[in-house]
Coordinates of C-alpha atoms and ligand atoms in Angstrom, one line a residue:
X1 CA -6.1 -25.2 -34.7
X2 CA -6.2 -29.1 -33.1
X3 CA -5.6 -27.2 -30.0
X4 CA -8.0 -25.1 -30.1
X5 CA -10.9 -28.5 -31.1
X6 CA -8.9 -30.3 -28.5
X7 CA -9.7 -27.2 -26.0
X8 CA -13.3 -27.0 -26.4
X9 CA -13.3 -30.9 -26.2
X10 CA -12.1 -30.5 -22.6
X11 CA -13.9 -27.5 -21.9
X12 CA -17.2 -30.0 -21.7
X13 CA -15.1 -32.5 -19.4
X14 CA -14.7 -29.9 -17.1
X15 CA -15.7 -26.8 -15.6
X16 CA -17.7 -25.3 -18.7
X17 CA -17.1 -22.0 -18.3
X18 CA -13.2 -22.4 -18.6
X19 CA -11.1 -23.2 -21.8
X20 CA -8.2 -25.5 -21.0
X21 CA -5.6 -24.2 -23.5
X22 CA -2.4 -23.1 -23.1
X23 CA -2.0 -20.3 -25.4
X24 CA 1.1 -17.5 -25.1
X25 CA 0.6 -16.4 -28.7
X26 CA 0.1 -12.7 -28.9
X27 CA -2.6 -12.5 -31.2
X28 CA -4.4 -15.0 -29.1
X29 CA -3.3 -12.2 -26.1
X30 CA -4.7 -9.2 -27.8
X31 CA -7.9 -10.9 -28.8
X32 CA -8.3 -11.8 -25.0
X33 CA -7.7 -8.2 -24.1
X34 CA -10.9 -6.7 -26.1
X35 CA -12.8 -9.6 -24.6
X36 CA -12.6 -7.6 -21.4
X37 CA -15.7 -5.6 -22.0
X38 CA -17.3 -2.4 -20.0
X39 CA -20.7 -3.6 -19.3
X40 CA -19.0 -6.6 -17.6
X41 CA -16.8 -3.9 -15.8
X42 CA -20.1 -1.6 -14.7
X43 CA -22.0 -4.8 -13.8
X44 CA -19.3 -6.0 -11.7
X45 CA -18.5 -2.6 -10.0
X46 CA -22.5 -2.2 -9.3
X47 CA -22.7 -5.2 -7.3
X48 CA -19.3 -4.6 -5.0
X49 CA -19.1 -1.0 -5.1
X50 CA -22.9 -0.3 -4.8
X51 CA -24.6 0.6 -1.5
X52 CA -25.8 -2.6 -0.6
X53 CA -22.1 -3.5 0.2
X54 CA -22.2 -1.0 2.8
X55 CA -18.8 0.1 2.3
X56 CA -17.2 -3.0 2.5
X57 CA -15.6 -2.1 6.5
X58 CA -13.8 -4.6 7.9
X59 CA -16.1 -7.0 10.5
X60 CA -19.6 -5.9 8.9
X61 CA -21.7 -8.7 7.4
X62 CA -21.4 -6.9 3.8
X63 CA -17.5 -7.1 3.7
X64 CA -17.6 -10.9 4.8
X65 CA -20.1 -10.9 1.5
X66 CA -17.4 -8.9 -0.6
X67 CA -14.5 -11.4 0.6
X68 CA -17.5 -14.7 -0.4
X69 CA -18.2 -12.9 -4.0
X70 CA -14.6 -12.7 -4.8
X71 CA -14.0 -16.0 -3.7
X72 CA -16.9 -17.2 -5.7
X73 CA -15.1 -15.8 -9.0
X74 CA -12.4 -17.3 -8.6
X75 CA -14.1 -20.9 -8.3
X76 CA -15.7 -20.4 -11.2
X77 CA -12.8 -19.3 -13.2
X78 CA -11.1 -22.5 -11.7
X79 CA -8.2 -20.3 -10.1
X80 CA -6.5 -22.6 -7.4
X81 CA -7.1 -21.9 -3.8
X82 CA -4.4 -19.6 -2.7
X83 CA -4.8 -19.2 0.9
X84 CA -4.9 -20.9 4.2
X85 CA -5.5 -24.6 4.2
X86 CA -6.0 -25.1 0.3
X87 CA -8.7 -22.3 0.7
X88 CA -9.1 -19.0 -1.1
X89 CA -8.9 -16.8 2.3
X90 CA -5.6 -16.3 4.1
X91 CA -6.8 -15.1 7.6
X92 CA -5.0 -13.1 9.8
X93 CA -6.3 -11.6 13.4
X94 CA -7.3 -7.8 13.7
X95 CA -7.8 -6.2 17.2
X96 CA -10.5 -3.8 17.4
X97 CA -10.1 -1.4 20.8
X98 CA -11.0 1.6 22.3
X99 CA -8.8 4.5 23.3
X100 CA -9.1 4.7 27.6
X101 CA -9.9 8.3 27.8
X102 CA -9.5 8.3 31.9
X103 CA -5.8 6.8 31.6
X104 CA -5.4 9.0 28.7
X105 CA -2.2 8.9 26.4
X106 CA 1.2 10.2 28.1
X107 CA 4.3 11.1 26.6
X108 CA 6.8 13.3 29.4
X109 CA 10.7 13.6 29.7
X110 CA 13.1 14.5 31.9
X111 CA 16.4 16.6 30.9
X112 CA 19.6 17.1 32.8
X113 CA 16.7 16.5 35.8
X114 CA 13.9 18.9 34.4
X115 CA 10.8 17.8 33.9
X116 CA 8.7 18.2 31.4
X117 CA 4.6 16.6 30.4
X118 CA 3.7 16.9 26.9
X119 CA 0.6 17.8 25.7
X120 CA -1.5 15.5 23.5
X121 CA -2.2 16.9 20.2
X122 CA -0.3 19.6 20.5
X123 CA 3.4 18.6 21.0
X124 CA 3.0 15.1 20.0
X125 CA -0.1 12.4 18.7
X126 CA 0.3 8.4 18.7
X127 CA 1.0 7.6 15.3
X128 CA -2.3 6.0 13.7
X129 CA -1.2 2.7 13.0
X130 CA 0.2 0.8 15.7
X131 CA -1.0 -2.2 18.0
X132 CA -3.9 -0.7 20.0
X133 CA -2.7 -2.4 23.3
X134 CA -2.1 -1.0 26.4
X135 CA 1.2 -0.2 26.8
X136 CA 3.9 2.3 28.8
X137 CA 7.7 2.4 28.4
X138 CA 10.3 4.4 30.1
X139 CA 13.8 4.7 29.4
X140 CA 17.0 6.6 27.7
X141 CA 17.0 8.4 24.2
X142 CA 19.0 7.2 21.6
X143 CA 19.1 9.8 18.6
X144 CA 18.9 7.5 15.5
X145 CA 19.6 10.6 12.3
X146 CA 16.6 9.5 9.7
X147 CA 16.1 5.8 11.2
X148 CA 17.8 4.5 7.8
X149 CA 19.8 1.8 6.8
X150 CA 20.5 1.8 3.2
X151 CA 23.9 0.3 1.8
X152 CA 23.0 0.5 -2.0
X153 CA 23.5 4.1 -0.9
X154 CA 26.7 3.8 1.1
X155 CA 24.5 4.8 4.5
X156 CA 23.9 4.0 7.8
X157 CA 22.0 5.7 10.6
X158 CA 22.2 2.5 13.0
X159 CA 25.9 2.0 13.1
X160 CA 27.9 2.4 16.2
X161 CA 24.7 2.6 18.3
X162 CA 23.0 0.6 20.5
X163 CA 19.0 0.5 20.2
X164 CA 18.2 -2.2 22.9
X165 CA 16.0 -1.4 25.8
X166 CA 16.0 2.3 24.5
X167 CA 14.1 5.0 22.7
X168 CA 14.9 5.5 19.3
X169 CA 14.7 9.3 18.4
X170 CA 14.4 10.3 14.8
X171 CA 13.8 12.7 11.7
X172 CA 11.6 12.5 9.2
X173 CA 12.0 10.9 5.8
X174 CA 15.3 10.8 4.2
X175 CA 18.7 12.6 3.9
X176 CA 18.5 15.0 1.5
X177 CA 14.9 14.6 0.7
X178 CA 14.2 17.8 -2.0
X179 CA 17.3 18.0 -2.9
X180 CA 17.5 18.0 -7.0
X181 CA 20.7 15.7 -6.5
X182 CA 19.9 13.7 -3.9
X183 CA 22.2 10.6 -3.4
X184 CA 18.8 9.4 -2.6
X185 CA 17.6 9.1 -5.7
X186 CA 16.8 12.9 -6.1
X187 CA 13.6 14.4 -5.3
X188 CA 11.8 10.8 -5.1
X189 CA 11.3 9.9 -1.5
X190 CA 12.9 6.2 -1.6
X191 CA 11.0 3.6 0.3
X192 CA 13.4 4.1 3.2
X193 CA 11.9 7.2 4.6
X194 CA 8.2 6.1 4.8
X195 CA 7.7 5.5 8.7
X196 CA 5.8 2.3 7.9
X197 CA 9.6 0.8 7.1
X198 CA 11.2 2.5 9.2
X199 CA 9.6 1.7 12.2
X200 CA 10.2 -2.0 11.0
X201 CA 14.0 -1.2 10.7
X202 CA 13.9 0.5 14.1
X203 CA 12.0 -2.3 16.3
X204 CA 13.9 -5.4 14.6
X205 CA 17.0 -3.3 15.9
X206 CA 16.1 -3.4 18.8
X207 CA 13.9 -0.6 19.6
X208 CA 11.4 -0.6 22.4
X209 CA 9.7 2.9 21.7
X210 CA 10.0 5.3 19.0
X211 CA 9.9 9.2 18.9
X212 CA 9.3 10.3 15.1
X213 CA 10.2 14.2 14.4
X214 CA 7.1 15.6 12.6
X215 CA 6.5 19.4 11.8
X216 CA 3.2 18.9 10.8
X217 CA 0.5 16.3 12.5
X218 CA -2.1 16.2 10.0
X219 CA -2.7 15.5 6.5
X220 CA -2.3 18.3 5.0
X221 CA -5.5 18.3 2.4
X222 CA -4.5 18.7 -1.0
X223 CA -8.0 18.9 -2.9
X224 CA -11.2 20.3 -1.9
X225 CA -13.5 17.6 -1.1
X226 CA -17.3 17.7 -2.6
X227 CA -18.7 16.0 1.0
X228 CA -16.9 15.9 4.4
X229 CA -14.2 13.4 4.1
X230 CA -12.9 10.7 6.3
X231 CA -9.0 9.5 6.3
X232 CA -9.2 7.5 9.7
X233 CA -12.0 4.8 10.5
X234 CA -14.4 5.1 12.4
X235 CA -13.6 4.1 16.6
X236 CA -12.8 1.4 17.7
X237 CA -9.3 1.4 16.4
X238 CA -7.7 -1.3 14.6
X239 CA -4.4 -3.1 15.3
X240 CA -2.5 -6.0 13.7
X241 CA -2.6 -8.7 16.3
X242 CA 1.0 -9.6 16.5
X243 CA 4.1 -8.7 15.5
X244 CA 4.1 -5.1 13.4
X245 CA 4.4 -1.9 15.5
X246 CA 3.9 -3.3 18.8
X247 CA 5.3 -1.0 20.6
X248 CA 4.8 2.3 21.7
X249 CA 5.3 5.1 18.2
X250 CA 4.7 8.7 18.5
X251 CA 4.8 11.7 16.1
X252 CA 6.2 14.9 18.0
X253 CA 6.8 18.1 17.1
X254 CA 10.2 19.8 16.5
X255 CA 10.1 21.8 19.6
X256 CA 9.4 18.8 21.3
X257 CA 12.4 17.0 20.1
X258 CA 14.6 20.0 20.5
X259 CA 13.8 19.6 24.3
X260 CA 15.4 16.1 24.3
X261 CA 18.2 17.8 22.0
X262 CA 18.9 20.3 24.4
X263 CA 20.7 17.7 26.5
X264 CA 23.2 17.5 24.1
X265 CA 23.0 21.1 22.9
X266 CA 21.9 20.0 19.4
X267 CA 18.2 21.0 17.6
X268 CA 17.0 19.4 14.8
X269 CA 17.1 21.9 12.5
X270 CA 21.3 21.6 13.1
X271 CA 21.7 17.8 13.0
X272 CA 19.3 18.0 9.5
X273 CA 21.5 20.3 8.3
X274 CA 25.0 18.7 9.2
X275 CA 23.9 15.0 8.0
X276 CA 22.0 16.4 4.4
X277 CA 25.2 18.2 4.3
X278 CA 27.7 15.7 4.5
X279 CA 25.7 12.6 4.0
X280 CA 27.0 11.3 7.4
X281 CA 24.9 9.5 9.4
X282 CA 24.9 11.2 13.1
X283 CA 23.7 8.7 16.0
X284 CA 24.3 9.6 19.5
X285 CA 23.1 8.7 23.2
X286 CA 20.9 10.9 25.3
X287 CA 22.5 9.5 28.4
X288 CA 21.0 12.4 30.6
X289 CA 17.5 12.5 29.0
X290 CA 14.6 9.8 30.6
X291 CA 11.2 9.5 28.1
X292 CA 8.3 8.2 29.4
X293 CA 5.2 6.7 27.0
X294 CA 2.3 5.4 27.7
X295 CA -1.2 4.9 25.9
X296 CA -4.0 3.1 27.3
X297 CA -7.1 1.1 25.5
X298 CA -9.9 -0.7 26.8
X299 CA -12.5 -3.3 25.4
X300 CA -10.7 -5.2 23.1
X301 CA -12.3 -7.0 20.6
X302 CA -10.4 -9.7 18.2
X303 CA -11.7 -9.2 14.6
X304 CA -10.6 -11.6 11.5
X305 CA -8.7 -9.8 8.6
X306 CA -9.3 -11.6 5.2
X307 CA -6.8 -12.0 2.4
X308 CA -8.8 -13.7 -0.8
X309 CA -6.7 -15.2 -3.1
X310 CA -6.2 -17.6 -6.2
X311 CA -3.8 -18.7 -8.2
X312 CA -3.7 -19.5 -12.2
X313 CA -0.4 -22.3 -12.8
X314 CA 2.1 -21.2 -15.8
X315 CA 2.3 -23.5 -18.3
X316 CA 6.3 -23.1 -18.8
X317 CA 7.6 -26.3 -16.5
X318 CA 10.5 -24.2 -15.3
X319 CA 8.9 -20.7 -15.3
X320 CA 5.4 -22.0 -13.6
X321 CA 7.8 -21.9 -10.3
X322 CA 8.0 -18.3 -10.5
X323 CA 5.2 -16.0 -9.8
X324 CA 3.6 -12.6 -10.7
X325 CA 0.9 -11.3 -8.2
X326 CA -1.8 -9.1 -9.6
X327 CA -3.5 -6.9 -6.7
X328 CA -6.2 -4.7 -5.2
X329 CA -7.3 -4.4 -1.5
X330 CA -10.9 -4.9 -1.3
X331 CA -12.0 -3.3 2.2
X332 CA -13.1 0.2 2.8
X333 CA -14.3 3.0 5.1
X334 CA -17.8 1.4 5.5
X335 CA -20.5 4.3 7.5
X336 CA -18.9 6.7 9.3
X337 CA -21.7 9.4 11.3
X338 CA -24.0 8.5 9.1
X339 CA -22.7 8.8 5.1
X340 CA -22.2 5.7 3.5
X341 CA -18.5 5.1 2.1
X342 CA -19.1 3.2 -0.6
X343 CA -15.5 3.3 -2.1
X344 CA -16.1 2.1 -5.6
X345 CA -12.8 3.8 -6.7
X346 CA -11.4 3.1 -4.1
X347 CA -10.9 0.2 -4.3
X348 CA -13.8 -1.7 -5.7
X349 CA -12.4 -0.4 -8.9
X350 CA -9.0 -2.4 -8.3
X351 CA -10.6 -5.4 -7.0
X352 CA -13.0 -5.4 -10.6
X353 CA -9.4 -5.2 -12.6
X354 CA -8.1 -8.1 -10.5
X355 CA -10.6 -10.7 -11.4
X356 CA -11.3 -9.3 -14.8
X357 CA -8.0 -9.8 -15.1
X358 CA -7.8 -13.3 -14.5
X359 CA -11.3 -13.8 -16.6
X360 CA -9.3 -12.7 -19.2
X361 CA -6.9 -15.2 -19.2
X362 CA -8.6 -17.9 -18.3
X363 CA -11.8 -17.7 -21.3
X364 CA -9.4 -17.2 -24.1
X365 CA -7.5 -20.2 -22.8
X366 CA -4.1 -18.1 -22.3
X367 CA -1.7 -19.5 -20.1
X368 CA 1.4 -17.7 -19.5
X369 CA 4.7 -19.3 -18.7
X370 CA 4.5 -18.0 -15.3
X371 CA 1.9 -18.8 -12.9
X372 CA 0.1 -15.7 -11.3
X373 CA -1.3 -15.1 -8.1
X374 CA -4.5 -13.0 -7.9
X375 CA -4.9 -11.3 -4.5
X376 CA -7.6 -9.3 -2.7
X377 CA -5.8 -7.7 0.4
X378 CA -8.1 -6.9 3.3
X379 CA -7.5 -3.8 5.9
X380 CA -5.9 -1.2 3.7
X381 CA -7.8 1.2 4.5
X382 CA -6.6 0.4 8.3
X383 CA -3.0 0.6 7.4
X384 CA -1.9 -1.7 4.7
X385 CA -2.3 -4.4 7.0
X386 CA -3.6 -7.7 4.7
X387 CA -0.8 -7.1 2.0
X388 CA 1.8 -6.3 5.4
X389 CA 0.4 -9.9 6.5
X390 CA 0.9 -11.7 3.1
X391 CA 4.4 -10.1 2.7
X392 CA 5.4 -12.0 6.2
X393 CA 3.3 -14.7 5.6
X394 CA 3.4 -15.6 1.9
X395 CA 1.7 -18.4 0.8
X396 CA 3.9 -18.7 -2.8
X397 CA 7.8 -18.1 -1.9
X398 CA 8.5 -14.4 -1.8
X399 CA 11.6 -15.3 -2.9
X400 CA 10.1 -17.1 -6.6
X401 CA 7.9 -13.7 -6.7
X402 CA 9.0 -11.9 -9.6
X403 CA 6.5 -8.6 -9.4
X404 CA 3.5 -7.1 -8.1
X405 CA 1.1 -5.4 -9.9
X406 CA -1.1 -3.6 -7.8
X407 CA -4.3 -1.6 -8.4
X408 CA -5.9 1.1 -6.1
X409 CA -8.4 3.7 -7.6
X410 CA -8.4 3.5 -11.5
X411 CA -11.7 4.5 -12.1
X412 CA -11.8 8.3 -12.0
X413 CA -10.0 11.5 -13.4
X414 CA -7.4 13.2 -11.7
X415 CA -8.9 16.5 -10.4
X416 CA -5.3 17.7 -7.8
X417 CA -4.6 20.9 -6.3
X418 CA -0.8 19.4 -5.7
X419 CA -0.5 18.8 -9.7
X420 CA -2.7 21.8 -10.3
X421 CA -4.4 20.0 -12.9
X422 CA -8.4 19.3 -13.9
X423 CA -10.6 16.2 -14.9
X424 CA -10.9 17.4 -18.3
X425 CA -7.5 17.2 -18.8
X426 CA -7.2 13.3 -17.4
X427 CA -9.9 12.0 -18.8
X428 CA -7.4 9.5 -20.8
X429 CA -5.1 9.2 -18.3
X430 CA -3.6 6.8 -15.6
X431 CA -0.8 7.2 -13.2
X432 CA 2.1 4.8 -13.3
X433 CA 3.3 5.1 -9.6
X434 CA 6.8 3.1 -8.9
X435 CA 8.9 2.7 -11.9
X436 CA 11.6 4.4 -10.8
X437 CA 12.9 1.1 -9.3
X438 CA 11.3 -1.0 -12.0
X439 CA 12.3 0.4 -15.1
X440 CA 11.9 -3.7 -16.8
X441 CA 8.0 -2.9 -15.6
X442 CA 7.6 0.2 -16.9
X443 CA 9.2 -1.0 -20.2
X444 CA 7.0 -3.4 -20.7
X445 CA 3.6 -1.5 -20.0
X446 CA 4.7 1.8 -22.4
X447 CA 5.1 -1.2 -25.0
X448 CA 1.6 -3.0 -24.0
X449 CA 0.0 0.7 -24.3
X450 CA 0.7 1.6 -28.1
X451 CA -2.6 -0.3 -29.1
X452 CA -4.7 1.0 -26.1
X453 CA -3.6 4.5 -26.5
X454 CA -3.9 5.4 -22.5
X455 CA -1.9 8.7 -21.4
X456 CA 0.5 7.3 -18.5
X457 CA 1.6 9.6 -16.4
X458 CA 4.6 8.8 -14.6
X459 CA 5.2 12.3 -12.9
X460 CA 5.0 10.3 -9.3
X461 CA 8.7 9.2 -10.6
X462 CA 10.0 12.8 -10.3
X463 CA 8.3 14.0 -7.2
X464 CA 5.4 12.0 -5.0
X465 CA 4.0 14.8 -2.2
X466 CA 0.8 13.2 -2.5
X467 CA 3.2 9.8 -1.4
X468 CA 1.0 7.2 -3.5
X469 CA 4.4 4.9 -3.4
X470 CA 3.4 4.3 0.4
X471 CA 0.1 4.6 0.0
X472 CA -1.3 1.3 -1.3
X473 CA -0.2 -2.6 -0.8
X474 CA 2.6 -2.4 -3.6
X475 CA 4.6 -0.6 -0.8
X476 CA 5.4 -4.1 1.1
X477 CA 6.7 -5.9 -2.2
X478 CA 9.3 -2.7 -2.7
X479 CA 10.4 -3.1 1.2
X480 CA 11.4 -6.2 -0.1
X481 CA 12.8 -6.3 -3.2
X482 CA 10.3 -7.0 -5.5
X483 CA 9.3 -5.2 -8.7
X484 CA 6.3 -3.3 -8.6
X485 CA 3.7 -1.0 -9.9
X486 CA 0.7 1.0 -8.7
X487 CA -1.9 1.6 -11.7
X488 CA -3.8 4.6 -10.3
X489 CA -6.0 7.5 -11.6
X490 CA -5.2 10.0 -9.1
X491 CA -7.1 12.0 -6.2
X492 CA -10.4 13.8 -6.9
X493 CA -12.9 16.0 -4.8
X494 CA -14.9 12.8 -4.2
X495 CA -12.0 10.1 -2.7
X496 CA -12.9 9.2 0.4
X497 CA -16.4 10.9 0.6
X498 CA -20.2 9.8 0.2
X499 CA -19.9 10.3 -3.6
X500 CA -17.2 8.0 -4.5
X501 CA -20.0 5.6 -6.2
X502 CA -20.2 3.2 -9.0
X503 CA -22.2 5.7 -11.0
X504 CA -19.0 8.3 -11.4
X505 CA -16.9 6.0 -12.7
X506 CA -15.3 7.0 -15.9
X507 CA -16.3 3.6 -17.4
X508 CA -14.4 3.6 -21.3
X509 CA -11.2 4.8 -19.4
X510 CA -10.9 1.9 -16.5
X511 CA -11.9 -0.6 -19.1
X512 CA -9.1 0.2 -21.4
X513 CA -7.1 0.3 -17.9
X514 CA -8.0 -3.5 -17.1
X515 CA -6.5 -4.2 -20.7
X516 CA -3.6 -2.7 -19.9
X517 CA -3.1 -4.3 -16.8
X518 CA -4.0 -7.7 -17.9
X519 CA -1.6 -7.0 -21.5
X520 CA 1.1 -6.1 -18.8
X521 CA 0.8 -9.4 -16.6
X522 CA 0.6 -11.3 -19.7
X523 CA 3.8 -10.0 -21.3
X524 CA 5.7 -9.9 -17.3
X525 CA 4.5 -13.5 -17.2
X526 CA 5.8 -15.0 -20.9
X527 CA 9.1 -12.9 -21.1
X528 CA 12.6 -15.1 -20.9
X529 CA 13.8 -12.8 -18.3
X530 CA 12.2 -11.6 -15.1
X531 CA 12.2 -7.9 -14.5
X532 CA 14.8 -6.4 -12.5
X533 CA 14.7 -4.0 -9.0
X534 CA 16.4 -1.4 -9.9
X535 CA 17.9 0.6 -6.8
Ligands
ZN1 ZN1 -7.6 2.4 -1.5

C-alpha cells in the first residue's frame, strides 16, 4: 500500500501518464491485463491500419508517419530509446533498383564441353530476395547435398569440400523432410532448411553463387483470395544494402540441375534418395561443369529501413541485464496498380499488441525482473530484412537476450484450404507457431491462458506447409539460438488483398490475444530461470 501512495506521489514528479512502481505481484499482473481494453485496441488499429496510412510501404511519406507514431508511444509511455544514437529508430540502408530488361538475367552452363542457355522463368528465376546489384559470376559446381550444417543432429553437408571461388549446388529443405521419423525432428521443417539460412551458411562458407534445386517456382496458393493478391512489392525491387545475400542466388528446376548432374552421372532424384536414406551427407565437385550467372539492374536508388524501438529496464539488479523482446514488423505492401494494401492484420495488428503491451506494463506500474525490449521491425514484407538487421546489429547483447516474442497477423480467423478448416470454427483461436524448440515458452503461455480461455493451436508444431516458422521476424532469433514464438491467427481469403482493413478485425478475440501476450512476457520476464532452446 505505501508503495502504491509513494507511486502516485512520483507519478506527479514525472511524466504523468506513467506510474513509477515496481510491482511483479500477480494480482497486480492480472489486473494490468484487463486494463488492456478493445476500444483502445480498435482506436489504435484505426489510426495505423486505416487508409490514410497508405499501406504503410517502405519510403512513402505515410510509413515515415507509422515509424514517428510508434515512436511517439513510446515517449509517452517513457520507454528508453532503443535504437541508434540514444534514439528510438535503428536505421539501416535499403536499395531500391530496377531489373535491366536489355541485359536481362542469364544463368547458362557448360558440361563435359556442351553448352547449354537456360531460360528465365522456365528452367530457373532469381530468388526474390537478394541484393539488387549488378552482378555476374562464372566458375565450377560444387554439389553441396541440402546446404546444411547441423551437429545437434550428427550432420554435415559442408565437410570435406571446398566452397571458395565456386558455385554451391543444392537441394531443397532438409534430409528427410516428410519423413514421420525424421532425425530432423520429424515432419517439422527445422530452421536449417529454410533458404533464408541456408544461403547464410553457404556464403559465410565461402560461396560466391548459389544454385537452389526447386520443383516448383511459385507459391503455390493455398486459399482463395476475396480480391487479387500481391506476395511481391511492387518494382523497384528492394535489397539490403550490405552484407546478406550479396551474391548471385537462383532457384532452378530439377531438370536443370540434373543437366549439371549429368557430369557426374547423378540426378537429383538419386542423390535425395541415397542421403534421406542413409542420413550421409554427399558433397562432390563438378570439376567438368562451368556455370555462368548474371543479373543486371539499373537506377539505383538508396532508401532508409527503420527499426523503432524502446526499452522498459527490469527492476531485478541481476535479471534487468537480461532481456526479452516483444515484436511486430510494422511495414507493408502499400498501393500496388491501384488497390490500397492497407495490411491492418498484417501487421498493424502486431504492431497494436506491441505497444499495448508495453502500456500495459507501464500504467499499472509493473516492472518485471527482466528488462524488455519493444521492437517494431521495418521491411518484412521485403524479406525480413529490419529484424535480419537487428539480429546482426543488436543494440541489447544478443547474447543476454533470453526470447522473442513476435506478433504477425492476430487479428482475424483462420479461413485455410491447407488445414481445411473455416472462420467459424477459429473464431477463438490463435496459432502458437515455434514451440517445438521452446517448450519453456510454450509452458508458460498454456499456463497464462487458463484465465483467458483462447483455443491455441499449435498444429504448426507437427507440420508447417504454409512455413509460418520462416515467415515472420521470429525466424532470425531461432537462427540463432534464441527462444521464440509467433502469436498468429492464420491465413484468410483477405491476407494480402484490398480488404485486409481495420474494420474486419475480429476485435474481442485480438484483445484477449494482447493479454495473452503481455501475461506471457510478464511471467518470461519474472521467472528464476530463463527459458531454454530446445533442439
Ligand atoms: Zn506480415
Amino acid at each position: 500500500m505505501k508503495r502504491r501512495v509513494l507511486s502516485t506521489f512520483l507519478m506527479f514528479l514525472t511524466a504523468p501518464m506513467v506510474v513509477q512502481g515496481a510491482s511483479t505481484s500477480s494480482e497486480d499482473i492480472a489486473a494490468a491485463a484487463k486494463a488492456i481494453q478493445l476500444e483502445d485496441v480498435r482506436a489504435k488499429m484505426f489510426f495505423l491500419g486505416g487508409e490514410e496510412m497508405a499501406g504503410r510501404l517502405i519510403g512513402t511519406p505515410e510509413h515515415r508517419v507509422a515509424a514517428a507514431y510508434i515512436q511517439s508511444e513510446f515517449m509517452s509511455l517513457g520507454l528508453k530509446p532503443g535504437g541508434d544514437d540514444n534514439t528510438y529508430l535503428q536505421g539501416f540502408d535499403v536499395v531500391s533498383a530496377w531489373p535491366d530488361e536489355s541485359k536481362g538475367t542469364v544463368l547458362e552452363a557448360a558440361v563435359n564441353g556442351q553448352r547449354r542457355a537456360f531460360q528465365l522463368g522456365h528452367d530457373f528465376n532469381p530468388w526474390w530476395v537478394q541484393a539488387v546489384k549488378s552482378e555476374a559470376f562464372e566458375g565450377p559446381v560444387v554439389f553441396v547435398g541440402y546446404g546444411i550444417k547441423a551437429p545437434e543432429y550428427g550432420y554435415d553437408d559442408f565437410a570435406g569440400v571446398n566452397l571458395h571461388g565456386k558455385i554451391a549446388l543444392v537441394l531443397p529443405r532438409e534430409p528427410q523432410a516428410d519423413h514421420e521419423n525424421s532425425k530432423f525432428r520429424g515432419r517439422w521443417d527445422t530452421y536449417h532448411s529454410y533458404d533464408w539460412f541456408k544461403i547464410q551458411q553457404l556464403q559465410e562458407a565461402g560461396a560466391s553463387a548459389v544454385l537452389i534445386v526447386n520443383p516448383a517456382f511459385q507459391f503455390k496458393e493455398a486459399r482463395i483470395p476475396s480480391a487479387p493478391p500481391n506476395y511481391t512489392l511492387p518494382e523497384p525491387k528492394r535489397g539490403m544494402a550490405a552484407g546478406l545475400w550479396d551474391f548471385p542466388i537462383f532457384m532452378i528446376t530439377p531438370d536443370t540441375a540434373n543437366f549439371l548432374l549429368s557430369a557426374a552421372q547423378k540426378t537429383v532424384q538419386d542423390l535425395q534418395a541415397q542421403i534421406d536414406g542413409s542420413f550421409k551427407p554427399s558433397s562432390f565437385d563438378l570439376p567438368s561443369v562451368t556455370v555462368r550467372l548474371e543479373k543486371n539492374f539499373k537506377a539505383h536508388e538508396l532508401i532508409r529501413g527503420l527499426n523503432v524501438i524502446g526499452i522498459m529496464e527490469g527492476s531485478d539488479p541481476e535479471l534487468k541485464k537480461q532481456y526479452v523482446v516483444v515484436s511486430g514488423h510494422y511495414d507493408h505492401m502499400g498501393r500496388v496498380s491501384g488497390r490500397l494494401y492497407a495490411g491492418a492484420d498484417d501487421n498493424a495488428s502486431g504492431v497494436v499488441a506491441t505497444i499495448e503491451t508495453a502500456q500495459a506494463f507501464v500504467r499499472a506500474g509493473i516492472k518485471p525482473k527482466r528488462s524488455v525490449v519493444f521492437a517494431c521491425w521495418d521491411a518484412e514484407e521485403e524479406g525480413l530484412y529490419g529484424s535480419y538487421y537487428y539480429t546482426v546489429h543488436p543494440t541489447v547483447p544478443l547474447a543476454d537476450t533470453v526470447a522473442n516474442i513476435n506478433m504477425d497477423m492476430i487479428g482475424r480467423d483462420e479461413e485455410s484450404l491447407t488445414w481445411e478448416n473455416t472462420a467459424e470454427q477459429n473464431r477463438n483461436m490463435v496459432n502458437i507457431v515455434g514451440t517445438l524448440y521452446n517448450p519453456d515458452i510454450r509452458r508458460i503461455i498454456e499456463q497464462e491462458n487458463k484465465p483467458i480461455g483462447l483455443k491455441l493451436d499449435f498444429k504448426t508444431d507437427t507440420r508447417d506447409p504454409e512455413q509460418w516458422f520462416a515467415r515472420s521476424d521470429h525466424f532470425w532469433f531461432a537462427t540463432r539460438g534464441i527462444p521464440q514464438v509467433l502469436f498468429n491467427t492464420g491465413s484468410q481469403p483477405d491476407y494480402h488483398t484490398e480488404n485486409d482493413t481495420w474494420n474486419r478485425i475480429n476485435y474481442p478475440k485480438m484483445t484477449k490475444i494482447i493479454q495473452l501476450i503481455f501475461l506471457s512476457t510478464a511471467q518470461v520476464a519474472n521467472e528464476a530461470k530463463q527459458p531454454k532452446f530446445t533442439r
